[in-house]
Coordinates of C-alpha atoms in Angstrom, one line a residue:
Chain A
M5 CA -54.6 36.9 47.6
E6 CA -54.6 33.6 45.7
L7 CA -52.5 32.9 42.8
I8 CA -54.6 31.2 40.1
Y9 CA -52.7 31.2 37.7
K10 CA -48.7 32.2 37.0
G11 CA -48.4 33.6 33.2
K12 CA -45.6 34.1 30.7
T13 CA -46.4 38.1 31.1
K14 CA -48.9 38.5 33.5
D15 CA -50.2 36.4 37.0
V16 CA -53.9 36.3 37.8
Y17 CA -54.9 36.4 41.8
K18 CA -58.6 35.8 42.7
L19 CA -60.3 38.7 44.4
S20 CA -63.7 37.8 44.6
D21 CA -66.6 35.2 42.8
N22 CA -66.4 36.8 39.5
Q23 CA -63.5 39.5 39.7
V24 CA -59.5 38.9 39.2
L25 CA -56.4 41.1 39.5
L26 CA -53.9 41.2 37.1
K27 CA -50.2 41.6 38.2
F28 CA -48.5 42.8 35.1
K29 CA -44.8 41.5 34.8
D30 CA -41.7 43.0 32.9
D31 CA -41.8 40.2 31.0
V32 CA -42.0 40.3 27.4
T33 CA -42.8 37.4 24.8
G34 CA -40.0 36.6 21.9
V35 CA -36.9 34.0 21.3
N36 CA -33.6 34.5 22.0
G37 CA -33.7 38.2 24.0
V38 CA -35.7 39.7 20.7
F39 CA -38.8 40.6 21.2
D40 CA -41.9 39.0 19.3
P41 CA -45.7 39.2 20.2
G42 CA -46.3 36.4 18.0
A43 CA -43.9 34.3 20.1
N44 CA -45.2 32.1 23.2
T45 CA -41.7 32.1 24.9
V46 CA -40.5 34.5 27.2
G47 CA -37.5 36.3 25.2
L48 CA -36.4 38.7 27.6
T49 CA -37.2 40.8 31.0
I50 CA -37.5 44.9 30.3
D51 CA -37.4 47.1 33.7
G52 CA -40.8 48.8 33.7
V53 CA -42.1 47.2 30.9
G54 CA -45.3 45.8 33.1
R55 CA -46.0 49.3 34.0
S56 CA -45.9 50.5 30.4
G57 CA -48.1 47.8 29.3
L58 CA -50.3 48.4 32.0
K59 CA -51.0 52.3 31.2
M60 CA -51.8 51.5 27.7
T61 CA -54.3 49.1 28.7
S62 CA -55.6 51.2 30.4
Y63 CA -55.9 53.7 27.8
F64 CA -57.3 51.5 25.2
F65 CA -59.4 49.8 27.6
E66 CA -61.4 52.4 29.1
K67 CA -61.2 54.1 25.5
L68 CA -63.1 50.4 23.9
E69 CA -65.4 51.0 26.7
K70 CA -66.7 54.6 25.8
T71 CA -67.6 53.3 22.1
G72 CA -69.8 50.2 23.7
I73 CA -67.2 47.3 23.2
P74 CA -67.7 44.8 26.2
T75 CA -64.6 44.1 27.9
H76 CA -63.0 42.4 31.2
Y77 CA -61.7 46.1 32.6
I78 CA -62.9 47.3 35.7
S79 CA -60.1 49.8 37.1
S80 CA -56.4 49.7 37.5
D81 CA -53.7 50.5 39.9
I82 CA -50.7 52.2 38.1
D83 CA -48.6 51.9 41.2
E84 CA -49.2 48.7 42.3
V85 CA -48.8 47.8 38.3
S86 CA -52.2 45.6 38.7
M87 CA -55.8 45.7 37.2
T88 CA -59.0 45.0 38.5
V89 CA -60.7 42.9 35.6
K90 CA -64.1 40.8 35.7
Q91 CA -63.6 36.9 35.6
A92 CA -63.9 35.1 32.2
K93 CA -64.3 31.4 30.9
A94 CA -61.7 31.2 28.2
F95 CA -62.6 29.3 24.5
G96 CA -61.3 25.6 25.0
K97 CA -58.3 26.1 26.4
G98 CA -57.7 29.6 25.0
L99 CA -57.1 31.1 21.6
E100 CA -55.5 34.5 20.2
V101 CA -57.5 36.4 17.7
I102 CA -55.1 38.0 15.4
C103 CA -56.2 41.2 12.8
R104 CA -53.4 41.9 10.4
Y105 CA -53.2 45.4 8.3
R106 CA -49.6 44.7 6.5
A107 CA -48.0 41.5 5.9
V108 CA -45.3 40.4 8.5
G109 CA -44.6 38.0 11.1
S110 CA -45.8 34.7 10.8
F111 CA -48.4 35.7 7.7
I112 CA -45.0 36.5 5.5
R113 CA -43.7 33.3 6.4
R114 CA -46.3 31.6 5.9
Y115 CA -47.6 33.4 2.4
G116 CA -45.0 34.6 1.1
A117 CA -45.4 32.8 -2.6
Y118 CA -48.5 35.9 -2.8
C119 CA -47.3 39.1 -1.0
E120 CA -44.3 41.3 -0.3
E121 CA -43.4 41.8 3.0
G122 CA -45.3 44.9 4.4
M123 CA -48.2 44.9 2.1
P124 CA -51.5 46.0 3.1
L125 CA -54.1 43.4 3.9
D126 CA -57.3 44.0 4.2
K127 CA -58.3 43.8 8.0
F128 CA -57.7 40.3 8.1
V129 CA -58.2 38.3 11.2
E130 CA -57.4 34.7 12.0
V131 CA -57.2 32.8 14.9
T132 CA -54.9 30.8 16.7
I133 CA -55.2 27.8 19.2
K134 CA -52.8 28.5 22.8
D135 CA -50.9 25.5 23.0
D136 CA -47.2 26.0 23.2
E137 CA -46.4 22.5 22.6
R138 CA -47.7 22.8 19.4
G139 CA -46.2 26.2 18.3
D140 CA -49.9 27.7 18.8
P141 CA -51.2 26.7 15.4
T142 CA -54.1 28.3 13.2
I143 CA -57.1 26.9 13.2
S144 CA -59.9 27.8 10.7
K145 CA -63.7 28.6 11.6
D146 CA -64.8 25.3 10.7
A147 CA -62.5 23.6 12.3
L148 CA -63.4 25.5 16.0
V149 CA -66.8 24.2 15.1
M150 CA -66.0 20.6 14.8
L151 CA -64.1 20.3 17.6
Q152 CA -66.4 22.4 19.4
V153 CA -64.1 25.1 20.6
L154 CA -66.4 27.9 19.4
S155 CA -69.8 27.8 18.1
D156 CA -70.4 29.3 14.3
E157 CA -72.4 32.7 15.9
D158 CA -69.5 33.4 18.6
Y159 CA -66.8 33.2 15.8
E160 CA -68.6 35.7 14.0
K161 CA -69.4 37.8 16.7
I162 CA -65.5 37.8 18.2
K163 CA -64.6 38.4 14.0
T164 CA -67.0 41.4 13.9
L165 CA -66.0 42.7 17.4
T166 CA -62.1 41.8 16.8
K167 CA -62.3 44.5 13.3
E168 CA -64.3 46.9 15.6
I169 CA -61.9 47.0 18.5
C170 CA -58.7 46.9 15.6
D171 CA -60.3 50.1 13.7
V172 CA -60.2 51.9 17.6
V173 CA -56.7 51.1 18.5
K174 CA -55.5 51.8 15.1
A175 CA -56.9 55.0 14.5
E176 CA -55.7 55.9 18.2
L177 CA -52.6 55.5 17.4
A178 CA -52.4 57.2 13.7
Q179 CA -53.4 60.3 15.5
K180 CA -49.4 60.4 16.9
D181 CA -48.3 59.1 13.3
L182 CA -47.5 55.8 14.5
E183 CA -49.5 52.8 12.1
L184 CA -50.7 49.5 13.6
Y185 CA -49.2 46.4 11.3
D186 CA -50.8 44.0 13.3
I187 CA -52.3 42.8 17.0
K188 CA -53.3 40.0 18.8
L189 CA -56.6 39.8 21.0
E190 CA -58.0 37.7 23.8
F191 CA -61.7 37.0 24.0
G192 CA -63.2 35.3 26.5
K193 CA -67.2 35.0 27.9
D194 CA -68.2 37.2 31.2
K195 CA -68.6 34.5 34.3
E196 CA -71.7 36.3 35.3
T197 CA -73.2 37.2 32.2
D198 CA -72.1 34.6 29.6
E199 CA -71.3 38.0 27.4
I200 CA -68.3 37.5 24.9
I201 CA -66.1 40.6 26.2
L202 CA -62.2 41.4 25.2
I203 CA -59.7 40.3 28.0
D204 CA -56.0 40.4 28.5
E205 CA -54.5 43.4 27.3
I206 CA -53.8 45.9 25.0
S207 CA -50.1 47.0 24.9
G208 CA -47.1 47.5 22.6
G209 CA -46.2 43.4 24.2
N210 CA -49.4 41.9 21.5
M211 CA -48.8 44.4 18.8
R212 CA -46.5 45.4 15.5
V213 CA -46.3 49.1 15.4
Y214 CA -44.6 51.7 13.2
Q215 CA -43.3 55.1 12.8
A216 CA -42.4 56.2 9.6
G217 CA -41.5 52.6 8.0
N218 CA -39.3 51.6 11.6
Y219 CA -40.6 49.0 14.1
I220 CA -40.9 50.2 17.6
T221 CA -40.8 48.6 20.5
P222 CA -43.4 48.3 23.0
M223 CA -41.6 51.4 25.5
E224 CA -40.7 53.2 23.0
L225 CA -44.3 52.8 21.8
E226 CA -45.6 53.4 25.0
K227 CA -43.9 57.3 25.7
A228 CA -44.7 57.6 21.8
F229 CA -48.3 57.1 22.6
L230 CA -48.9 58.3 25.8
G231 CA -45.8 60.7 27.0
Chain B
M7 CA -43.5 15.0 -27.2
E8 CA -42.8 17.9 -25.0
L9 CA -42.1 17.6 -21.2
I10 CA -43.8 20.8 -19.6
Y11 CA -43.5 20.2 -16.0
K12 CA -41.8 17.1 -14.0
G13 CA -43.6 16.7 -10.6
K14 CA -42.3 14.3 -7.9
T15 CA -45.1 11.6 -8.9
K16 CA -45.6 12.7 -12.2
D17 CA -44.0 13.9 -15.4
V18 CA -46.8 16.4 -17.6
Y19 CA -46.2 16.1 -21.7
K20 CA -48.0 18.3 -23.9
L21 CA -50.6 16.9 -26.5
S22 CA -52.6 19.6 -28.0
D23 CA -54.1 23.3 -26.8
N24 CA -55.8 21.8 -24.1
Q25 CA -55.1 18.5 -23.6
V26 CA -51.7 17.0 -21.8
L27 CA -50.5 13.4 -20.9
L28 CA -49.7 12.7 -17.5
K29 CA -46.9 10.1 -16.7
F30 CA -47.0 8.2 -13.7
K31 CA -44.0 7.4 -12.2
D32 CA -42.5 5.1 -9.2
D33 CA -41.9 8.0 -6.9
V34 CA -44.1 8.4 -3.8
T35 CA -44.1 11.4 -1.1
G36 CA -43.0 10.7 1.9
V37 CA -40.3 11.0 4.5
N38 CA -36.7 9.3 5.1
G39 CA -38.1 6.2 2.8
V40 CA -41.5 5.8 4.8
F41 CA -44.7 6.7 2.7
D42 CA -46.6 10.0 4.1
P43 CA -49.5 11.3 1.7
G44 CA -49.3 14.6 3.5
A45 CA -45.0 15.2 2.7
N46 CA -44.2 17.2 0.0
T47 CA -40.5 15.2 -0.3
V48 CA -40.1 12.1 -2.1
G49 CA -39.1 9.8 0.3
L50 CA -39.3 6.3 -1.5
T51 CA -39.5 4.6 -5.4
I52 CA -41.6 1.2 -4.8
D53 CA -41.9 -0.9 -8.6
G54 CA -45.2 -0.5 -9.7
V55 CA -46.4 2.4 -7.8
G56 CA -47.1 4.2 -11.1
R57 CA -49.3 1.5 -12.5
S58 CA -51.1 0.7 -9.5
G59 CA -51.9 4.6 -8.9
L60 CA -52.9 4.8 -12.4
K61 CA -55.4 2.0 -12.2
M62 CA -56.8 3.7 -9.3
T63 CA -57.1 6.9 -10.9
S64 CA -58.6 5.8 -13.6
Y65 CA -61.4 3.6 -11.9
F66 CA -62.2 6.5 -9.6
F67 CA -62.4 9.2 -12.5
E68 CA -64.6 7.3 -14.6
K69 CA -66.8 6.3 -11.6
L70 CA -66.9 10.4 -10.7
E71 CA -67.9 11.5 -14.0
K72 CA -70.6 8.8 -14.4
T73 CA -72.0 10.4 -10.9
G74 CA -71.9 14.1 -13.1
I75 CA -68.5 15.6 -11.6
P76 CA -66.9 17.5 -13.8
T77 CA -63.0 15.8 -13.8
H78 CA -60.0 16.4 -15.9
Y79 CA -59.9 13.0 -17.1
I80 CA -60.5 12.0 -20.9
S81 CA -58.4 8.5 -21.1
S82 CA -55.7 5.9 -19.4
D83 CA -53.1 3.0 -21.1
I84 CA -52.2 1.4 -18.2
D85 CA -49.4 -0.4 -20.4
E86 CA -47.8 3.3 -21.1
V87 CA -48.4 4.1 -17.5
S88 CA -50.2 7.4 -18.8
M89 CA -53.3 9.2 -18.8
T90 CA -54.5 11.9 -21.2
V91 CA -56.5 14.9 -19.5
K92 CA -57.5 18.1 -19.9
Q93 CA -55.4 21.0 -19.4
A94 CA -55.9 23.0 -16.3
K95 CA -55.3 26.3 -14.8
A96 CA -54.2 26.3 -11.3
F97 CA -55.6 28.5 -8.5
G98 CA -52.7 30.9 -8.1
K99 CA -49.5 28.1 -7.9
G100 CA -51.8 25.3 -6.7
L101 CA -53.8 24.5 -4.0
E102 CA -54.5 21.0 -2.0
V103 CA -57.8 20.2 -0.5
I104 CA -57.6 17.9 2.1
C105 CA -61.1 16.2 3.3
R106 CA -60.6 14.6 6.6
Y107 CA -63.0 11.6 7.8
R108 CA -60.8 11.2 10.9
A109 CA -58.0 13.1 13.0
V110 CA -54.8 11.9 11.9
G111 CA -51.6 12.6 10.1
S112 CA -51.3 17.0 10.3
F113 CA -54.3 17.7 11.7
I114 CA -53.5 15.5 14.8
R115 CA -50.1 17.2 15.2
R116 CA -51.9 20.6 15.3
Y117 CA -55.1 19.8 17.3
G118 CA -54.3 17.4 19.1
A119 CA -55.3 19.4 22.3
Y120 CA -58.7 18.9 21.6
C121 CA -58.9 15.7 20.0
E122 CA -57.9 11.7 19.9
E123 CA -55.8 10.1 17.0
G124 CA -58.4 8.3 15.0
M125 CA -61.3 10.0 16.4
P126 CA -64.4 10.8 13.7
L127 CA -64.6 14.2 12.1
D128 CA -67.1 15.1 10.1
K129 CA -66.1 15.6 6.9
F130 CA -63.4 18.1 7.4
V131 CA -62.4 20.1 4.7
E132 CA -59.4 22.3 4.9
V133 CA -57.0 23.8 1.9
T134 CA -53.0 23.8 1.9
I135 CA -50.9 26.5 -0.8
K136 CA -48.0 24.1 -2.7
D137 CA -45.3 25.1 -1.3
D138 CA -42.2 23.4 -0.5
E139 CA -40.5 25.7 0.9
R140 CA -42.7 26.9 3.6
G141 CA -43.9 23.7 3.8
D142 CA -47.2 23.5 2.3
P143 CA -49.1 25.8 4.9
T144 CA -52.9 25.7 5.8
I145 CA -55.0 28.5 4.3
S146 CA -58.6 30.1 5.0
K147 CA -61.5 31.1 3.1
D148 CA -60.5 34.6 4.1
A149 CA -56.9 34.8 3.1
L150 CA -57.1 33.1 0.0
V151 CA -59.9 35.6 -1.0
M152 CA -58.1 38.7 -0.4
L153 CA -54.7 37.2 -1.6
Q154 CA -57.0 37.0 -4.7
V155 CA -56.2 33.0 -5.0
L156 CA -59.8 32.3 -5.3
S157 CA -62.6 34.2 -5.2
D158 CA -65.2 33.5 -2.5
E159 CA -67.6 31.7 -4.8
D160 CA -64.9 29.1 -6.1
Y161 CA -64.0 28.6 -2.6
E162 CA -67.4 27.1 -1.3
K163 CA -67.7 25.2 -5.2
I164 CA -64.9 23.6 -4.4
K165 CA -65.8 22.4 -0.6
T166 CA -69.1 21.3 -2.2
L167 CA -67.2 18.8 -4.5
T168 CA -64.6 17.9 -2.4
K169 CA -67.6 16.8 -0.2
E170 CA -69.6 14.9 -2.9
I171 CA -66.0 13.9 -4.1
C172 CA -65.2 11.9 -1.4
D173 CA -68.1 10.5 -0.2
V174 CA -68.2 8.8 -3.3
V175 CA -64.4 7.5 -2.7
K176 CA -65.0 6.7 0.9
A177 CA -68.4 4.5 0.0
E178 CA -66.2 2.8 -2.6
L179 CA -63.6 2.0 -0.4
A180 CA -66.4 1.0 2.3
Q181 CA -67.5 -2.0 -0.4
K182 CA -63.9 -3.6 0.6
D183 CA -64.2 -3.2 4.1
L184 CA -61.8 -0.3 3.5
E185 CA -61.9 2.9 5.9
L186 CA -61.4 6.3 4.2
Y187 CA -59.2 8.3 7.0
D188 CA -58.6 11.4 4.7
I189 CA -58.0 12.7 1.3
K190 CA -56.2 14.9 -0.5
L191 CA -57.5 16.2 -4.1
E192 CA -56.4 18.9 -6.4
F193 CA -58.7 21.4 -8.8
G194 CA -58.1 23.5 -11.6
K195 CA -59.9 25.5 -13.9
D196 CA -60.9 24.0 -17.4
K197 CA -58.4 25.9 -20.4
E198 CA -60.8 25.6 -22.8
T199 CA -64.8 26.1 -20.5
D200 CA -63.1 27.7 -17.4
E201 CA -65.2 25.5 -15.3
I202 CA -63.6 24.3 -11.9
I203 CA -62.9 20.3 -12.3
L204 CA -61.0 17.5 -10.6
I205 CA -57.3 17.7 -11.4
D206 CA -54.4 15.4 -10.9
E207 CA -55.2 11.9 -8.8
I208 CA -57.4 9.9 -6.6
S209 CA -55.0 6.9 -5.5
G210 CA -53.4 5.1 -2.7
G211 CA -50.4 8.0 -3.1
N212 CA -53.0 10.6 -1.8
M213 CA -55.3 9.3 0.7
R214 CA -55.0 7.1 4.1
V215 CA -56.9 4.3 4.5
Y216 CA -57.6 2.0 6.9
Q217 CA -58.9 -2.0 7.1
A218 CA -59.7 -3.2 10.4
G219 CA -57.9 -0.1 12.0
N220 CA -54.5 -1.3 10.1
Y221 CA -53.1 1.1 7.9
I222 CA -52.9 0.0 4.4
T223 CA -50.1 1.3 1.9
P224 CA -50.8 2.1 -1.6
M225 CA -49.9 -1.4 -3.3
E226 CA -51.9 -3.1 -1.0
L227 CA -54.6 -1.2 -1.5
E228 CA -54.6 -1.3 -5.1
K229 CA -54.8 -5.2 -4.6
A230 CA -57.4 -5.1 -1.9
F231 CA -59.7 -2.5 -3.6
L232 CA -59.2 -4.0 -7.3
G233 CA -57.9 -7.0 -7.0

């Protein structure tokens, strides 16, 4: 198989014209050995975190497909720690869409003058551009449209999809007394149909989840949720 | 007169229930002795820059009032380097509204992956919160509304006013072959009527102006523009 992209937490191999294989790695984002779903560097390596992330991702993508949300998911192979997905075109050089239910992480670092840590937020959606060099800056709809990264219509579609997806994830977690504080999604356009679809993964690696006010690490989350 | 606020470039004195006096100082924002209208520290002191800023501000506020734009301006006293204005209530702890005609300053630092330095922008408006400690972060309409800093309606009103005001300033400068690249405005609510009004100043201190591709300092700008 031809390796077409080496990511921080996943490698991407070409399968056919419109399909790729994602190989989940045991690396997670963070800084100085501390996990941070908002970081853009690999902070640490944890044995089994790739498989754990794949199990969570498969669970959520299958659940989302059933509710009619379009995703890139085709199938997964837990033993091989890999997932077969539809190939997607990125928006610009890649966007991350964050949905926040409580004020933590970079939100409180930016807007701490107007909120307390942990304050409930009304399903707040914001977009950042993937740009390691410039620290993944936030970007407004107006700027995305002006710089021709996204159309106004696509922005609104992504915002609506994000709220629908995150509400599904939040409700699923709540069934195990787990509370979703924030989560980061990625979208692309299906290479074949041009439809906007959810891509990447949904796992402990891209969300902050708490239980009874205590933060749960990605590995603990998978055990508490699936195990 | 009672000093009610000591700002970086202006001090504010109480005059009556609904009026205050702004005393322009010879300090300009910047870093390490270099002027930067986007900075939130005093970078240097220049003899006469306060009077120069007041002359520009008086000119533009009088011009804007004639075009029907509501501002806090009442009168100015060039000899005393002071301006009498209507008292206004800030939005939250204060907002800055930036209008960009070309990609320079923090815009290029954030979105350089999608534009070249100096690239024309379509009258792009963005808002930052005044928060020295957190580096004046940009904030979206959704966040401003959710954090109850601004209503959706007030945001749209301010965005529309900003474009109207900046087009007036840009056209005025163009008459002297000066090109406006970007500018920072402030708004408040008239303490008496609750109307949204333009406050603070309009001078070289809060805009970037170029002539034949060369940056013009605030003092040079006043000479080139007012003669």
